[in-house]
PDB file of C-alpha atoms in Angstrom:
ATOM      1  CA  MET H  10     -55.131  24.913  85.608  1.00 74.00           C
ATOM      2  CA  SER H  11     -57.850  22.777  84.054  1.00 86.00           C
ATOM      3  CA  GLN H  12     -60.955  21.816  85.983  1.00 88.00           C
ATOM      4  CA  ALA H  13     -59.749  18.203  86.191  1.00 83.00           C
ATOM      5  CA  SER H  14     -56.337  19.304  87.517  1.00 86.00           C
ATOM      6  CA  ALA H  15     -57.959  21.607  90.063  1.00 89.00           C
ATOM      7  CA  HIS H  16     -60.245  18.766  91.186  1.00 93.00           C
ATOM      8  CA  LEU H  17     -57.322  16.347  91.581  1.00 95.00           C
ATOM      9  CA  LYS H  18     -55.347  18.884  93.622  1.00 95.00           C
ATOM     10  CA  ALA H  19     -58.381  19.633  95.808  1.00 96.00           C
ATOM     11  CA  ARG H  20     -58.993  15.903  96.333  1.00 97.00           C
ATOM     12  CA  THR H  21     -55.347  15.366  97.278  1.00 98.00           C
ATOM     13  CA  ILE H  22     -55.462  18.193  99.825  1.00 98.00           C
ATOM     14  CA  ALA H  23     -58.788  16.906 101.186  1.00 98.00           C
ATOM     15  CA  LEU H  24     -57.390  13.385 101.644  1.00 98.00           C
ATOM     16  CA  LEU H  25     -54.333  14.760 103.406  1.00 98.00           C
ATOM     17  CA  SER H  26     -56.644  16.678 105.733  1.00 98.00           C
ATOM     18  CA  GLU H  27     -58.804  13.612 106.364  1.00 98.00           C
ATOM     19  CA  ARG H  28     -55.623  11.782 107.390  1.00 98.00           C
ATOM     20  CA  GLY H  29     -54.714  14.579 109.821  1.00 97.00           C
ATOM     21  CA  VAL H  30     -52.219  16.467 107.643  1.00 98.00           C
ATOM     22  CA  SER H  31     -52.794  20.160 107.013  1.00 98.00           C
ATOM     23  CA  ILE H  32     -50.972  22.340 104.532  1.00 98.00           C
ATOM     24  CA  GLU H  33     -49.847  24.383 107.537  1.00 98.00           C
ATOM     25  CA  ALA H  34     -48.257  21.295 109.134  1.00 98.00           C
ATOM     26  CA  ILE H  35     -46.280  20.633 105.946  1.00 98.00           C
ATOM     27  CA  ALA H  36     -45.331  24.329 105.734  1.00 98.00           C
ATOM     28  CA  ASN H  37     -43.981  24.082 109.293  1.00 98.00           C
ATOM     29  CA  LEU H  38     -41.714  21.263 108.106  1.00 98.00           C
ATOM     30  CA  VAL H  39     -40.501  23.522 105.297  1.00 98.00           C
ATOM     31  CA  MET H  40     -39.722  26.209 107.879  1.00 98.00           C
ATOM     32  CA  PHE H  41     -37.822  23.620 109.929  1.00 98.00           C
ATOM     33  CA  LEU H  42     -35.730  22.661 106.898  1.00 97.00           C
ATOM     34  CA  GLN H  43     -34.997  26.196 105.717  1.00 96.00           C
ATOM     35  CA  LYS H  44     -34.781  28.255 108.929  1.00 92.00           C
ATOM     36  CA  ASP H  45     -30.980  28.291 108.908  1.00 93.00           C
ATOM     37  CA  TYR H  46     -30.695  29.124 105.205  1.00 93.00           C
ATOM     38  CA  LEU H  47     -33.507  31.546 104.345  1.00 94.00           C
ATOM     39  CA  ALA H  48     -33.651  33.982 107.246  1.00 91.00           C
ATOM     40  CA  ASP H  49     -36.554  36.007 105.828  1.00 94.00           C
ATOM     41  CA  LEU H  50     -38.724  33.002 104.973  1.00 96.00           C
ATOM     42  CA  THR H  51     -42.307  33.355 106.157  1.00 97.00           C
ATOM     43  CA  LEU H  52     -44.852  30.664 106.861  1.00 98.00           C
ATOM     44  CA  ALA H  53     -46.966  32.116 104.042  1.00 98.00           C
ATOM     45  CA  GLN H  54     -44.088  31.582 101.582  1.00 98.00           C
ATOM     46  CA  ALA H  55     -43.545  28.050 102.854  1.00 98.00           C
ATOM     47  CA  ARG H  56     -47.257  27.345 102.486  1.00 98.00           C
ATOM     48  CA  ALA H  57     -47.267  28.718  98.925  1.00 98.00           C
ATOM     49  CA  SER H  58     -44.315  26.482  98.051  1.00 98.00           C
ATOM     50  CA  VAL H  59     -46.129  23.431  99.440  1.00 98.00           C
ATOM     51  CA  LEU H  60     -49.190  24.276  97.348  1.00 98.00           C
ATOM     52  CA  THR H  61     -47.001  24.655  94.255  1.00 97.00           C
ATOM     53  CA  VAL H  62     -45.486  21.210  94.824  1.00 98.00           C
ATOM     54  CA  LEU H  63     -48.979  19.795  95.298  1.00 98.00           C
ATOM     55  CA  GLN H  64     -49.954  21.113  91.847  1.00 96.00           C
ATOM     56  CA  LYS H  65     -47.732  18.536  90.175  1.00 96.00           C
ATOM     57  CA  ARG H  66     -49.638  15.534  88.878  1.00 96.00           C
ATOM     58  CA  GLU H  67     -46.960  13.010  89.866  1.00 95.00           C
ATOM     59  CA  VAL H  68     -47.060  14.345  93.440  1.00 97.00           C
ATOM     60  CA  GLN H  69     -50.833  14.026  93.541  1.00 97.00           C
ATOM     61  CA  ASN H  70     -50.673  10.511  92.125  1.00 97.00           C
ATOM     62  CA  ALA H  71     -48.064   9.397  94.655  1.00 98.00           C
ATOM     63  CA  ILE H  72     -50.080  10.815  97.569  1.00 98.00           C
ATOM     64  CA  LEU H  73     -53.359   9.301  96.369  1.00 98.00           C
ATOM     65  CA  THR H  74     -51.700   5.914  95.865  1.00 98.00           C
ATOM     66  CA  GLY H  75     -49.941   5.988  99.232  1.00 98.00           C
ATOM     67  CA  ILE H  76     -53.066   6.982 101.133  1.00 98.00           C
ATOM     68  CA  GLN H  77     -55.041   4.269  99.349  1.00 98.00           C
ATOM     69  CA  LEU H  78     -52.472   1.655 100.366  1.00 98.00           C
ATOM     70  CA  ASP H  79     -52.470   2.887 103.980  1.00 98.00           C
ATOM     71  CA  LEU H  80     -56.284   2.733 104.046  1.00 98.00           C
ATOM     72  CA  ALA H  81     -56.294  -0.757 102.533  1.00 98.00           C
ATOM     73  CA  ALA H  82     -53.877  -1.881 105.250  1.00 98.00           C
ATOM     74  CA  GLU H  83     -56.105  -0.322 107.934  1.00 97.00           C
ATOM     75  CA  HIS H  84     -59.048  -2.300 106.524  1.00 97.00           C
ATOM     76  CA  HIS H  85     -56.926  -5.478 106.280  1.00 97.00           C
ATOM     77  CA  THR H  86     -57.579  -5.841 102.555  1.00 98.00           C
ATOM     78  CA  LEU H  87     -54.008  -6.259 101.342  1.00 98.00           C
ATOM     79  CA  LEU H  88     -52.797  -9.724 100.460  1.00 98.00           C
ATOM     80  CA  GLU H  89     -50.308 -11.404 102.790  1.00 98.00           C
ATOM     81  CA  PRO H  90     -47.472 -10.957 103.310  1.00 97.00           C
ATOM     82  CA  LEU H  91     -47.940  -7.366 102.079  1.00 97.00           C
ATOM     83  CA  GLN H  92     -50.619  -6.727 104.717  1.00 98.00           C
ATOM     84  CA  THR H  93     -48.222  -7.497 107.560  1.00 97.00           C
ATOM     85  CA  ILE H  94     -45.319  -5.661 105.919  1.00 97.00           C
ATOM     86  CA  VAL H  95     -47.304  -2.430 105.491  1.00 97.00           C
ATOM     87  CA  GLU H  96     -49.123  -2.752 108.810  1.00 95.00           C
ATOM     88  CA  GLU H  97     -45.832  -3.139 110.679  1.00 95.00           C
ATOM     89  CA  ASP H  98     -43.992  -0.582 108.501  1.00 94.00           C
ATOM     90  CA  GLU H  99     -41.106  -3.016 108.106  1.00 95.00           C
ATOM     91  CA  GLY H 100     -37.772  -1.263 107.866  1.00 90.00           C
ATOM     92  CA  LEU H 101     -36.560  -3.158 104.818  1.00 93.00           C
ATOM     93  CA  TYR H 102     -39.775  -2.694 102.811  1.00 95.00           C
ATOM     94  CA  GLY H 103     -38.590   0.542 101.180  1.00 94.00           C
ATOM     95  CA  LEU H 104     -41.369   1.055  98.658  1.00 96.00           C
ATOM     96  CA  ASP H 105     -42.788   3.873 100.780  1.00 96.00           C
ATOM     97  CA  GLU H 106     -39.451   5.694 100.553  1.00 95.00           C
ATOM     98  CA  THR H 107     -39.201   4.922  96.837  1.00 96.00           C
ATOM     99  CA  MET H 108     -42.538   6.637  96.227  1.00 96.00           C
ATOM    100  CA  ALA H 109     -41.346   9.598  98.294  1.00 97.00           C
ATOM    101  CA  LEU H 110     -38.185   9.863  96.188  1.00 96.00           C
ATOM    102  CA  SER H 111     -40.321  10.334  93.081  1.00 95.00           C
ATOM    103  CA  ILE H 112     -41.460  13.593  94.693  1.00 97.00           C
ATOM    104  CA  VAL H 113     -38.160  14.864  96.083  1.00 95.00           C
ATOM    105  CA  ASN H 114     -36.289  14.253  92.844  1.00 92.00           C
ATOM    106  CA  LEU H 115     -38.491  16.828  91.099  1.00 92.00           C
ATOM    107  CA  TYR H 116     -36.339  19.538  92.691  1.00 91.00           C
ATOM    108  CA  GLY H 117     -32.833  18.130  92.443  1.00 90.00           C
ATOM    109  CA  SER H 118     -30.321  16.785  94.892  1.00 93.00           C
ATOM    110  CA  ILE H 119     -31.202  19.297  97.612  1.00 94.00           C
ATOM    111  CA  GLY H 120     -34.664  17.730  97.749  1.00 94.00           C
ATOM    112  CA  PHE H 121     -33.033  14.349  98.241  1.00 94.00           C
ATOM    113  CA  THR H 122     -30.803  15.528 101.090  1.00 95.00           C
ATOM    114  CA  ASN H 123     -33.673  17.466 102.705  1.00 96.00           C
ATOM    115  CA  TYR H 124     -35.777  14.324 102.615  1.00 97.00           C
ATOM    116  CA  GLY H 125     -33.115  12.123 104.213  1.00 96.00           C
ATOM    117  CA  TYR H 126     -32.623  14.661 106.977  1.00 97.00           C
ATOM    118  CA  ILE H 127     -36.294  15.149 107.777  1.00 97.00           C
ATOM    119  CA  ASP H 128     -37.057  11.434 107.475  1.00 96.00           C
ATOM    120  CA  ARG H 129     -34.383  10.674 110.051  1.00 96.00           C
ATOM    121  CA  LEU H 130     -35.453  13.346 112.560  1.00 97.00           C
ATOM    122  CA  LYS H 131     -39.230  13.098 112.015  1.00 97.00           C
ATOM    123  CA  PRO H 132     -40.162  16.538 113.393  1.00 98.00           C
ATOM    124  CA  GLY H 133     -43.679  17.936 113.707  1.00 98.00           C
ATOM    125  CA  ILE H 134     -46.459  16.083 111.904  1.00 98.00           C
ATOM    126  CA  LEU H 135     -44.015  13.346 110.856  1.00 98.00           C
ATOM    127  CA  LYS H 136     -43.569  12.295 114.473  1.00 97.00           C
ATOM    128  CA  LEU H 137     -47.344  11.976 114.853  1.00 97.00           C
ATOM    129  CA  LEU H 138     -47.743  10.028 111.615  1.00 97.00           C
ATOM    130  CA  ASN H 139     -44.930   7.669 112.570  1.00 94.00           C
ATOM    131  CA  ALA H 140     -46.266   6.997 116.084  1.00 93.00           C
ATOM    132  CA  HIS H 141     -47.882   3.697 115.018  1.00 90.00           C
ATOM    133  CA  GLN H 142     -51.126   4.299 116.896  1.00 91.00           C
ATOM    134  CA  PRO H 143     -53.502   1.293 116.923  1.00 92.00           C
ATOM    135  CA  GLY H 144     -55.956   1.460 114.026  1.00 92.00           C
ATOM    136  CA  SER H 145     -53.977   4.077 112.092  1.00 96.00           C
ATOM    137  CA  ILE H 146     -51.483   3.099 109.430  1.00 98.00           C
ATOM    138  CA  HIS H 147     -49.359   5.809 107.829  1.00 98.00           C
ATOM    139  CA  THR H 148     -46.587   3.685 106.324  1.00 97.00           C
ATOM    140  CA  PHE H 149     -46.745   5.622 103.069  1.00 98.00           C
ATOM    141  CA  LEU H 150     -48.149   8.929 104.280  1.00 98.00           C
ATOM    142  CA  ASP H 151     -45.322   9.889 106.633  1.00 97.00           C
ATOM    143  CA  ASP H 152     -42.774   9.488 103.848  1.00 98.00           C
ATOM    144  CA  LEU H 153     -44.926  11.285 101.279  1.00 98.00           C
ATOM    145  CA  VAL H 154     -45.553  14.243 103.592  1.00 98.00           C
ATOM    146  CA  GLY H 155     -41.846  14.457 104.350  1.00 98.00           C
ATOM    147  CA  ALA H 156     -41.152  14.348 100.614  1.00 98.00           C
ATOM    148  CA  VAL H 157     -43.576  17.192  99.878  1.00 98.00           C
ATOM    149  CA  ALA H 158     -41.927  19.291 102.595  1.00 98.00           C
ATOM    150  CA  ALA H 159     -38.448  18.440 101.303  1.00 98.00           C
ATOM    151  CA  ALA H 160     -39.445  19.297  97.735  1.00 98.00           C
ATOM    152  CA  ALA H 161     -41.087  22.570  98.809  1.00 98.00           C
ATOM    153  CA  ALA H 162     -37.952  23.496 100.779  1.00 98.00           C
ATOM    154  CA  ALA H 163     -35.731  22.620  97.804  1.00 97.00           C
ATOM    155  CA  ARG H 164     -37.945  24.707  95.527  1.00 96.00           C
ATOM    156  CA  LEU H 165     -37.467  27.701  97.821  1.00 96.00           C
ATOM    157  CA  ALA H 166     -33.721  27.121  97.972  1.00 93.00           C
ATOM    158  CA  HIS H 167     -33.530  27.052  94.171  1.00 90.00           C
ATOM    159  CA  ASP H 168     -35.470  30.333  93.985  1.00 85.00           C
ATOM    160  CA  ALA H 169     -33.341  32.090  96.611  1.00 79.00           C
ATOM    161  CA  PRO H 170     -30.734  34.521  95.327  1.00 68.00           C
ATOM    162  CA  GLN H 171     -27.220  33.156  95.736  1.00 64.00           C
ATOM    163  CA  SER H 172     -24.357  35.121  97.184  1.00 46.00           C
ATOM    164  CA  ASP H 173     -21.112  35.421  95.235  1.00 40.00           C
ATOM    165  CA  SER H 174     -19.431  32.933  97.597  1.00 38.00           C
ATOM    166  CA  GLU H 175     -22.065  30.288  96.805  1.00 46.00           C
ATOM    167  CA  CYS H 176     -21.505  30.642  93.070  1.00 38.00           C
ATOM    168  CA  SER H 177     -17.745  30.114  93.108  1.00 32.00           C
TER     169      SER H 177
END
């Protein structure tokens, strides 16, 4: 990994942390998604998968962009009507989910289905990010974190050995 790539990954992880999202919290989402399918999965493996997903430049770019938009909305610097749309996390906005799909699609259709499932249930850190606390806007971040978890879970599923019944 080049020095620039390492810096971008470190900056992405630092921004996630500044926004209250740890790698461990995302790894816990991976465990939630895979607990019924990968019985021997450890938190360390889930964490490693999250870090692998975070190495991808398009993932880093999506997270940096989403956090920047959330911060701009918190500082009321977006133009109207976008300011109100992002601030209120309007249900029909959809661009936050579209950015998340750019991450989940890196690991195939299982990433897509994982994302839909976790986005609907909003377990763990996703529930906190989606709580709409005054002064904190996570319109993009909750979807991006869910996407990273879904992609990391899909990555693990792709790497898992398949039984003969799954291959037929």
